CSV table of C-alpha atoms in Angstrom, one decimal:
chain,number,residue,atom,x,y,z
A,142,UNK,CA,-23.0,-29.3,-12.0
A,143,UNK,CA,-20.6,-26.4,-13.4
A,144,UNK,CA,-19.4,-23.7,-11.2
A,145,UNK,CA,-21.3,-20.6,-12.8
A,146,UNK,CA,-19.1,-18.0,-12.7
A,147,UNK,CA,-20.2,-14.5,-13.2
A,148,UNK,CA,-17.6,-12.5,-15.0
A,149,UNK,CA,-17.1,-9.0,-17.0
A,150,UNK,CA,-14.1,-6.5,-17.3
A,151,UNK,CA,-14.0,-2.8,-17.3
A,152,UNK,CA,-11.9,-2.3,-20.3
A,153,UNK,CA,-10.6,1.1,-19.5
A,154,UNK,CA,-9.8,0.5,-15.8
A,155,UNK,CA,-6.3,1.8,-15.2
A,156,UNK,CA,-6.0,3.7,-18.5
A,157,UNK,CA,-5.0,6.5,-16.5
A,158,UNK,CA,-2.4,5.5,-14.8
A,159,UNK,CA,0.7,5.2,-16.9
A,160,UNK,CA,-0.4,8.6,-18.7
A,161,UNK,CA,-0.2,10.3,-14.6
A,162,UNK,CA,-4.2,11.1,-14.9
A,163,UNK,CA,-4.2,9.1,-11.3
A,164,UNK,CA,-7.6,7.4,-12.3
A,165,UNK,CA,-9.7,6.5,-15.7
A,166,UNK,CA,-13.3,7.9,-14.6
A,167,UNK,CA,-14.6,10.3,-16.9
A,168,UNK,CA,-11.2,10.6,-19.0
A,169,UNK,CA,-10.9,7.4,-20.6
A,170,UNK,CA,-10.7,8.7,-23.8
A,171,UNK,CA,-7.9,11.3,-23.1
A,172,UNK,CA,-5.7,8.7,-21.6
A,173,UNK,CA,-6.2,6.7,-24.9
A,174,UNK,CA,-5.7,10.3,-27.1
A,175,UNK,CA,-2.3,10.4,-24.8
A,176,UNK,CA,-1.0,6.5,-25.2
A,177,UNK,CA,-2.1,4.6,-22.7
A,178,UNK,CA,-3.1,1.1,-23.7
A,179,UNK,CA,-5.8,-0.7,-22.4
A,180,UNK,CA,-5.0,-4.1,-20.3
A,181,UNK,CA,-7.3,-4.8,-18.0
A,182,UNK,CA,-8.3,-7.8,-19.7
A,183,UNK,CA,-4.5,-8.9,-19.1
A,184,UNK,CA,-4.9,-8.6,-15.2
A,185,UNK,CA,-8.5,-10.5,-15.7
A,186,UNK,CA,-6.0,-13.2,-17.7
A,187,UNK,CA,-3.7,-13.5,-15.2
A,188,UNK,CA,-7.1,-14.3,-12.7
A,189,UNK,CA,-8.5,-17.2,-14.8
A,190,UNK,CA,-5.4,-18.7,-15.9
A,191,UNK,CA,-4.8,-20.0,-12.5
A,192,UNK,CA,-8.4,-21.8,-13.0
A,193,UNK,CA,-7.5,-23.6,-16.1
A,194,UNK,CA,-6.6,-26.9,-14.2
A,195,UNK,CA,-10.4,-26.5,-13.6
A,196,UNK,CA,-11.7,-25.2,-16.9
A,197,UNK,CA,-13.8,-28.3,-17.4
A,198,UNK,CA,-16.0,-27.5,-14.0
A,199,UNK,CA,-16.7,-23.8,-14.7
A,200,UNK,CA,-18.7,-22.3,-16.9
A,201,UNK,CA,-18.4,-18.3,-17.3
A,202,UNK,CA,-21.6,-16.1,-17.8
A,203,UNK,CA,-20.1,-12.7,-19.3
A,204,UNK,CA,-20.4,-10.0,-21.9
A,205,UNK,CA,-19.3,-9.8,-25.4
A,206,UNK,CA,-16.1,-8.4,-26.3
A,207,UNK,CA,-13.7,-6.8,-24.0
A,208,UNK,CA,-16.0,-6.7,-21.7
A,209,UNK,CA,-15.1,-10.6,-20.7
A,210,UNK,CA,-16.2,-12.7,-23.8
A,211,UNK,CA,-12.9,-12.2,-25.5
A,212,UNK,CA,-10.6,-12.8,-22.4
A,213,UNK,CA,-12.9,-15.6,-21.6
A,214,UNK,CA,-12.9,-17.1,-24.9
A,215,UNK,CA,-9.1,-16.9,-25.7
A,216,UNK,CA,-8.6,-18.9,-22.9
A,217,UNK,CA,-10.8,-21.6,-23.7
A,218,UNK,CA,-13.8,-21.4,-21.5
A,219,UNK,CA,-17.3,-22.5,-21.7
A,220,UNK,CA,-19.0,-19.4,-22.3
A,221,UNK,CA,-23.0,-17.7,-21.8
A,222,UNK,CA,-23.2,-14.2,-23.3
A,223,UNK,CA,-25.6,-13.0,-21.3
A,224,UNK,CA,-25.0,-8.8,-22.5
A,225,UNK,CA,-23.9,-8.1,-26.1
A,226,UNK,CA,-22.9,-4.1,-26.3
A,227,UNK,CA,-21.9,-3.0,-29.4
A,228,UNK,CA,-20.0,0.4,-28.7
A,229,UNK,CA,-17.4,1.6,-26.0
A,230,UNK,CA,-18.5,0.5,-22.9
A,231,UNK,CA,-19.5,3.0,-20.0
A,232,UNK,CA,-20.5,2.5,-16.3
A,233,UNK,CA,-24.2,2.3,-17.1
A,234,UNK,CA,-23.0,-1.2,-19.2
A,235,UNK,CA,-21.7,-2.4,-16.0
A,236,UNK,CA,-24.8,-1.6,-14.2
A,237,UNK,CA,-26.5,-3.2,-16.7
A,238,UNK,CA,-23.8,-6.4,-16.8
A,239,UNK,CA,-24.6,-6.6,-13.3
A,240,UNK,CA,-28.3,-6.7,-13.4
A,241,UNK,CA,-28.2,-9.1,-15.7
A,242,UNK,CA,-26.2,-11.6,-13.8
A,243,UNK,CA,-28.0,-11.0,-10.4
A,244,UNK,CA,-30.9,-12.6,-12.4
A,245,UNK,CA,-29.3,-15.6,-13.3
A,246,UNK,CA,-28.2,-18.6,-10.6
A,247,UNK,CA,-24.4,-17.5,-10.2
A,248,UNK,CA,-21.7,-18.6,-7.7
A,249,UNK,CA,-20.1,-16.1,-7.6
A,250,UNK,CA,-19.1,-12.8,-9.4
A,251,UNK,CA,-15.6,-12.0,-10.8
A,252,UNK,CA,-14.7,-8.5,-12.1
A,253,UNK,CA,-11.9,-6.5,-13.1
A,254,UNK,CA,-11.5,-2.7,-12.5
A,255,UNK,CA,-10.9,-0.4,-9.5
A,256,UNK,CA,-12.5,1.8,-7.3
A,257,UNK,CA,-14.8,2.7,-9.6
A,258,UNK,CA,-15.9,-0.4,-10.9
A,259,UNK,CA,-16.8,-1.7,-7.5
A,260,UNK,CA,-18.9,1.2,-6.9
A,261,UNK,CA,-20.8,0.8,-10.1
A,262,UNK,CA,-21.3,-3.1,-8.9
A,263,UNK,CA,-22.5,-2.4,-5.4
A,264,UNK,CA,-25.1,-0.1,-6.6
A,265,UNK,CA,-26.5,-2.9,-8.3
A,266,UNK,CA,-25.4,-6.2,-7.4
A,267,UNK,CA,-27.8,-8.1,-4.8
A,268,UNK,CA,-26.3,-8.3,-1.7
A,269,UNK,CA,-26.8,-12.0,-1.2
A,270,UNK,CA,-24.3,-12.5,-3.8
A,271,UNK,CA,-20.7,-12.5,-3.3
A,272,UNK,CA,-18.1,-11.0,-5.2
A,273,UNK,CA,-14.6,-10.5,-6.0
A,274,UNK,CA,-12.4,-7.6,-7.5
A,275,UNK,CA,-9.6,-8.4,-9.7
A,276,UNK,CA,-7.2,-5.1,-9.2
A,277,UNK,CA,-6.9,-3.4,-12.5
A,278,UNK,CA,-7.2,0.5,-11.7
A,279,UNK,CA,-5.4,3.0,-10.4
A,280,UNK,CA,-6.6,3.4,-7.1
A,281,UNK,CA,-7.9,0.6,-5.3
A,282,UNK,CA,-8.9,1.3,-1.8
A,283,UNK,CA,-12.0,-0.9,-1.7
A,284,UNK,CA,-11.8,-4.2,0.4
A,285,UNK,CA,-13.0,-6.3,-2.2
A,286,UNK,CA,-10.2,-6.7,-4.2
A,287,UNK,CA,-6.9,-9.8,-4.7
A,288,UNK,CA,-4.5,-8.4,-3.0
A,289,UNK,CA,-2.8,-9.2,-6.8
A,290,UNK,CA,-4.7,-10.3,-9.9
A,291,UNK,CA,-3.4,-14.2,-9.3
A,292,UNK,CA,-4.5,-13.7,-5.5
A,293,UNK,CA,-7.7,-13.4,-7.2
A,294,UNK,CA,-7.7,-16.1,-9.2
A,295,UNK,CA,-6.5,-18.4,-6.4
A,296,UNK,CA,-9.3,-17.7,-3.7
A,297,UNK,CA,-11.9,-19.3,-6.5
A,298,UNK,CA,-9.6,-21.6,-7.0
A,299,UNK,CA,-10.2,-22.9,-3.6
A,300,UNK,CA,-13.7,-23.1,-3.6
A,301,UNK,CA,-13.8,-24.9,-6.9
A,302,UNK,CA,-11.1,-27.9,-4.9
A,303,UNK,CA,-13.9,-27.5,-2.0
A,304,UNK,CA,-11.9,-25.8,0.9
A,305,UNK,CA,-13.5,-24.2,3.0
A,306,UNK,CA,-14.1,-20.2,2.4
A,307,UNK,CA,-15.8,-18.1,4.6
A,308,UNK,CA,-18.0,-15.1,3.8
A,309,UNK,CA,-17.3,-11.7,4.6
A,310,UNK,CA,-18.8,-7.9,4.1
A,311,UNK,CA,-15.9,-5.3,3.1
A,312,UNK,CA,-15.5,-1.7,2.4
A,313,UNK,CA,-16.2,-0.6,-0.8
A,314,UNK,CA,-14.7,3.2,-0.8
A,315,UNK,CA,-13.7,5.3,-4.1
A,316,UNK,CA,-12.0,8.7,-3.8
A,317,UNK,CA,-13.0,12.4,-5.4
A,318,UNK,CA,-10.5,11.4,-8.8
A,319,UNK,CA,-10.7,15.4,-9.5
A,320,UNK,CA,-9.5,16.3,-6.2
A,321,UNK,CA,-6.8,13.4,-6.9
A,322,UNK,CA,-5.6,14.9,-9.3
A,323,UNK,CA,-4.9,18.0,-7.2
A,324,UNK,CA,-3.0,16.0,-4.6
A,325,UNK,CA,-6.0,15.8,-2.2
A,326,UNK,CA,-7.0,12.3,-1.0
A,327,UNK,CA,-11.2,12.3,-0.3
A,328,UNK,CA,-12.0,8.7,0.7
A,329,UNK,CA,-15.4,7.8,1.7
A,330,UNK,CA,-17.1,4.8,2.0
A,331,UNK,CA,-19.7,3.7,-0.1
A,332,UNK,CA,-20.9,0.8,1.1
A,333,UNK,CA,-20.4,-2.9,1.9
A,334,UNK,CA,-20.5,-6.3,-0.6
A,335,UNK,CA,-19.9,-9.7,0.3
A,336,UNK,CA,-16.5,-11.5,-0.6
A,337,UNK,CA,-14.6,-14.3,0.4
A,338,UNK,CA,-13.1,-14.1,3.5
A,339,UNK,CA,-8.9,-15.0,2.8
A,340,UNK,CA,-6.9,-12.6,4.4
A,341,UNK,CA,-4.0,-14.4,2.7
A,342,UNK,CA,-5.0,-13.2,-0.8
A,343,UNK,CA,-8.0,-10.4,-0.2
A,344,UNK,CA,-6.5,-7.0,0.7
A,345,UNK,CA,-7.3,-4.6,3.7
A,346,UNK,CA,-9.3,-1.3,2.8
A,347,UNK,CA,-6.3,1.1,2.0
A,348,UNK,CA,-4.6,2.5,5.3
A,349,UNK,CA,-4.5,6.4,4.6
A,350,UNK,CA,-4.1,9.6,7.3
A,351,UNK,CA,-1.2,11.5,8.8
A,352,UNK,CA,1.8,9.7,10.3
A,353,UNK,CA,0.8,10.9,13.9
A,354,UNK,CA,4.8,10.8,14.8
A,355,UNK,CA,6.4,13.1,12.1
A,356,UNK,CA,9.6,12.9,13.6
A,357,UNK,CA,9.8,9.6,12.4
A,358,UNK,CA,9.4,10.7,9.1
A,359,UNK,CA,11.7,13.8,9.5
A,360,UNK,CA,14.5,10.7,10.6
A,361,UNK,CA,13.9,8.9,7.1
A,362,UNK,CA,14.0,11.8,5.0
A,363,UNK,CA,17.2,13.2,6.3
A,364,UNK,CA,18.8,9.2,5.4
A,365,UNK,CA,17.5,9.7,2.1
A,366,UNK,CA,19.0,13.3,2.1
A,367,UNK,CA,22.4,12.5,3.4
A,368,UNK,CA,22.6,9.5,1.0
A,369,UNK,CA,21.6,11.5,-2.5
A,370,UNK,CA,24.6,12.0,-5.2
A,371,UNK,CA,24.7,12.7,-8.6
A,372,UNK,CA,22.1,10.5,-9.6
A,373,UNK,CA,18.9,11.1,-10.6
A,374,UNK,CA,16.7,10.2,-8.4
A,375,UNK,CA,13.1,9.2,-9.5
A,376,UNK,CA,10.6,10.3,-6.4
A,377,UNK,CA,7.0,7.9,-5.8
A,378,UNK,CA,4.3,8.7,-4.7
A,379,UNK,CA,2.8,8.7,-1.2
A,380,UNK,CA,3.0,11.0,1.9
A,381,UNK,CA,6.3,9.3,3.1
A,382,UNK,CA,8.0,10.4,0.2
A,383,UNK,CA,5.9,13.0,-0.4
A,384,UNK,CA,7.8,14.3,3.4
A,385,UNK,CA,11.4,13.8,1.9
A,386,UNK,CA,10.3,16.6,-0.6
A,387,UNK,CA,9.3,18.5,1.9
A,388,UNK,CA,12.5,18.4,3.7
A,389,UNK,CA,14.4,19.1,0.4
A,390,UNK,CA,11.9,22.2,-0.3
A,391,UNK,CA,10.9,21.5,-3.6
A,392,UNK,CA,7.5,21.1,-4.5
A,393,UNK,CA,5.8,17.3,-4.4
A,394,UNK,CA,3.0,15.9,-6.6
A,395,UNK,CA,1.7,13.8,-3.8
A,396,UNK,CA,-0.2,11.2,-5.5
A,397,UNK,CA,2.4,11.3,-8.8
A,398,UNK,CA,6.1,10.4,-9.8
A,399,UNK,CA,8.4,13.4,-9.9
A,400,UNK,CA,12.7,13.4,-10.6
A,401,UNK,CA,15.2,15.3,-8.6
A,402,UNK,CA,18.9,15.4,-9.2
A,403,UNK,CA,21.5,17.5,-6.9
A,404,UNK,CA,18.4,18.4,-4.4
A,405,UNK,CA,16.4,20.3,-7.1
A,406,UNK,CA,13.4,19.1,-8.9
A,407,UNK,CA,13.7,18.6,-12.5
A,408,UNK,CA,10.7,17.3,-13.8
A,409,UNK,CA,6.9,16.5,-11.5
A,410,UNK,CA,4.4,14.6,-12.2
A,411,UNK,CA,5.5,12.3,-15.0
A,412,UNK,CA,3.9,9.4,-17.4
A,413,UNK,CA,6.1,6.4,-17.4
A,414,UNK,CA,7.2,7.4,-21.6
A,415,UNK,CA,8.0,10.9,-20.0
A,416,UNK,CA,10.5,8.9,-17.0
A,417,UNK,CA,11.7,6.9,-20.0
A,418,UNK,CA,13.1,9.2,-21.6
A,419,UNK,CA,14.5,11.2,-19.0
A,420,UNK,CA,16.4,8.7,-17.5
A,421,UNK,CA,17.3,7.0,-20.6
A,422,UNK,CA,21.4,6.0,-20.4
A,423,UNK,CA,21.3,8.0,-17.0
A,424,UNK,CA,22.5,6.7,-13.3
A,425,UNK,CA,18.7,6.6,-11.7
A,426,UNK,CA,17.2,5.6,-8.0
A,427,UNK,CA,13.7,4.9,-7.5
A,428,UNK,CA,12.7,6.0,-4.0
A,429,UNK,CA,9.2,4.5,-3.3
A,430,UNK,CA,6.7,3.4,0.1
A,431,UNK,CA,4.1,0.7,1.0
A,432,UNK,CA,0.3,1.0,0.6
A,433,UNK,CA,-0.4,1.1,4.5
A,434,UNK,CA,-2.4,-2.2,5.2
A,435,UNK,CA,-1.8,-3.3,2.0
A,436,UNK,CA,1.9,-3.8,1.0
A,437,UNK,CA,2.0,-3.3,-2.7
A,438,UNK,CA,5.1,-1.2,-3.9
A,439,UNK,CA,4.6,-1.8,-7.0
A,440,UNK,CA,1.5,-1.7,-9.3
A,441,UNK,CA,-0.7,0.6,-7.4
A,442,UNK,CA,-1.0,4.0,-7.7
A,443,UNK,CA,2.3,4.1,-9.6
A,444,UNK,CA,2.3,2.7,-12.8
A,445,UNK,CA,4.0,5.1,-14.2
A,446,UNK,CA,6.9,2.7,-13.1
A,447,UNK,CA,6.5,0.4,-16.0
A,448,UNK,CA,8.3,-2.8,-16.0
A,449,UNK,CA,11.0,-1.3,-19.1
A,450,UNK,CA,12.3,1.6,-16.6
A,451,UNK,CA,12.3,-0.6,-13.4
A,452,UNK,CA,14.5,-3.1,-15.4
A,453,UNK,CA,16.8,-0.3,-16.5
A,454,UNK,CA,17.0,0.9,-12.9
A,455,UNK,CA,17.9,-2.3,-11.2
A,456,UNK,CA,16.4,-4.0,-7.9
A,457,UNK,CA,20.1,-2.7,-6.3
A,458,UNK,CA,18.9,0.9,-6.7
A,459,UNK,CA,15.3,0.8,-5.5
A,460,UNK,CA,15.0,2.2,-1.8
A,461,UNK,CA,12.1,1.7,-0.1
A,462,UNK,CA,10.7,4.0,2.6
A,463,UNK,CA,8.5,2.8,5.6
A,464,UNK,CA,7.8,3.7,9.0
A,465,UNK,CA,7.8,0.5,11.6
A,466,UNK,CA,4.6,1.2,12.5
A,467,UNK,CA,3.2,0.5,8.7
A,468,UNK,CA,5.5,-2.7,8.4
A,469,UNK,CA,3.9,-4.1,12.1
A,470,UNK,CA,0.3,-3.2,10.5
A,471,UNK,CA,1.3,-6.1,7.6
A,472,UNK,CA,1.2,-9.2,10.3
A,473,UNK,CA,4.7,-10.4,8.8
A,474,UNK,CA,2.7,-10.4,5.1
A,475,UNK,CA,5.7,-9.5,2.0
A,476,UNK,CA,5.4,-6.1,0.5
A,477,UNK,CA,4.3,-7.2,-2.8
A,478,UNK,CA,5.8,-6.2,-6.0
A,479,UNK,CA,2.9,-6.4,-9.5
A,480,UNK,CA,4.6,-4.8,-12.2
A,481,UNK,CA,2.9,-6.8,-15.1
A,482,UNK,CA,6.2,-8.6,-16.1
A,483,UNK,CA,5.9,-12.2,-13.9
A,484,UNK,CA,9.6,-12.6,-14.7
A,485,UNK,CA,10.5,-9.2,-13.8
A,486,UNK,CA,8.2,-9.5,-10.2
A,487,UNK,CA,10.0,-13.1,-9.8
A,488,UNK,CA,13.6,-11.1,-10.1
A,489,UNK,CA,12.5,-8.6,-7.6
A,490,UNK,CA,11.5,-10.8,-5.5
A,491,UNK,CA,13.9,-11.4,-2.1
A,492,UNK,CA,14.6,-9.2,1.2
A,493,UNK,CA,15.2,-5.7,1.1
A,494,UNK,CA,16.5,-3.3,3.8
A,495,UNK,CA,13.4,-1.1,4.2
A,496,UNK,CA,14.7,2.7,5.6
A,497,UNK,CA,12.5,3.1,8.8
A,498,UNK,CA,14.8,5.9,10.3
A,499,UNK,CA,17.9,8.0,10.5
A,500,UNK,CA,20.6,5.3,9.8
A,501,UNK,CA,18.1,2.6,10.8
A,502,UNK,CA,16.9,0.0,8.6
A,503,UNK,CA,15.1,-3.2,9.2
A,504,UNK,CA,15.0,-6.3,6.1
A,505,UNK,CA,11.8,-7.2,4.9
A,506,UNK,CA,10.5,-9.4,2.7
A,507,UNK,CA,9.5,-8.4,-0.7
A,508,UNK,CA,6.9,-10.9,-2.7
A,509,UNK,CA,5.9,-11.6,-6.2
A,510,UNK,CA,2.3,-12.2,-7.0
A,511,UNK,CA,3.1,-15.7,-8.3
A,512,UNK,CA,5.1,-16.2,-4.6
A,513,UNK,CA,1.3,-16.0,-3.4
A,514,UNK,CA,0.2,-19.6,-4.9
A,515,UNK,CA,2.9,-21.7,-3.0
A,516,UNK,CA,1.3,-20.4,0.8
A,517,UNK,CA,-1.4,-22.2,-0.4
């Protein structure tokens, strides 16, 4: 008997990311009217090409077209269309994805999107079923997501060579995106769906609040500080960068990418062809932090760093912020880099000095999602 594999993408998860919208919901077609380009479907690819050893045991129930038929298909799967849609697809065709599979006999249920996405599932999806994000939006706070796309594609991966997998319920929690996009973080949770318990490849629910000991922070910002030049230096987002800003004075878009040079902001809030061009044949640093409970520098909430300006930068000039407290929270797991670009990932891959104070730095491991397969 096949393994029945349940499985549908959110073709416009993520659009909003490179184009600095800081989600997709409700604006999907302005982050197409301002370039963004769709690949979801790639991060669902990267998922199911780590089954293709197995291809001959699984059989994929999806929907037509980029919602998982094409992905599916290009591959070389056994496919059931079980939805056909014949226009852009909306929230309410994932609802409907969803009710179709909990009627059929399915192992399990694979999908790609974000915060969102899981939402839209776990108002649907029966509860006796388990299921398993792959990471393709912006935000992704919810626990039942790969910690990388591969991570994804790896824990069915074990189940279809028979190891044992235990069952879990984890958090599924989205965010307010309009208050996102004014630098406010509203989590809440939503609810609870069952996954597969490997803490090796399934991610934590997102770490978020106030670093309780700010003088911790004031000590990292005032490293950064002392070290700045004439470069320009590219600023990520999160609050530990966010807090260098706020040393420096200069206004912060908390949950975007803005450039400094010489201690003054030049440009906030940037889309990754905006960074392109201003830091085209310019000296640049990247200042960036870790997802607490995570460990993705990388690929979440940033993708305004595409893999064509990180390459221009250069792993030498990429600090990385983070308090001790954030790197203990990680149980000795790598910080993981997912830019999109394997090859790139693989070259940033090795140990960084991770700034955790004034003149105090500690070296860390830093992981490509491919790195994941061989703890196996």
């Amino acid at each position: 008997m096949k393994f029945r594999l349940g499985m549908f993408v959110n073709p416009y998860a993520g659009l909003g990311g490179s184009v600095a919208l800081k989600g997709s919901d409700g604006v999907a077609e302005q982050a197409l009217a301002l370039g963004a380009v769709p690949k979801a479907h790639l991060r669902m690819a990267e998922a199911l090409k780590v089954l293709l050893p197995h291809k001959d045991k699984i059989q994929i129930l999806t929907a037509s077209g980029e919602m998982g038929e094409s992905v599916a298909k290009e591959l070389g799967f056994d496919i059931e269309l079980i939805y056909q849609t014949s226009h852009l697809p909306t929230s309410s065709d994932t609802h409907q994805v969803v009710e179709t599979l909990n009627q059929t006999d399915i192992d399990l249920l694979l999908f790609a999107g974000g915060d969102g996405t899981a939402r839209d599932v776990y108002s649907v999806v029966d509860d006796s079923k388990p299921v398993l994000g792959v990471p393709a939006g912006v935000k992704i706070h919810s626990g039942v997501y790969g910690v990388t796309p591969k991570a994804s594609g790896l824990v069915v991966k074990m189940l279809l060579e028979g190891e044992l997998v235990s069952l879990m319920h984890a958090d599924v929690m989205d965010i307010d995106e309009s208050a996102f996009r004014e630098g406010r973080v509203k989590a809440k949770r939503y609810g609870e769906m069952l996954v597969p318990a490997e803490p090796r490849y399934v991610q934590a629910v997102k770490m978020g609040g106030k670093e309780v000991d700010e003088l911790v922070l004031a000590d990292i910002a005032a490293d950064v500080i002392e070290n700045m030049e004439d470069e320009l230096f590219i600023m990520g987002s999160g609050s530990t960068v966010a807090f260098v800003m706020e040393t420096l004075g200069v206004e912060n878009t908390l949950l975007g990418v803005d450039l400094i040079q010489h201690e003054s902001l030049l440009a906030s809030d940037l889309t990754a062809q905006k960074l392109l061009t201003l830091t085209e044949n310019q000296a640049t640093k990247l200042v960036i932090t870790l997802i607490g409970g995570q460990g993705h520098i990388l690929g979440r909430g940033n993708q305004q760093l595409c893999s064509e300006l990180i390459q221009r930068i250069g792993k030498e000039n990429i600090i990385i912020l983070a308090t001790k407290t954030k790197l203990k929270a990680l149980e000795g797991r790598p910080l993981i880099v997912d830019s999109g670009d394997p090859e790139l990932d693989k070259e940033l891959s090795g140990y960084y000095p991770i700034t955790t104070g004034y003149h105090d730095s500690v070296m860390y491991q830093v992981a490509a999602p491919d790195e994941l397969e061989n703890e196996i």
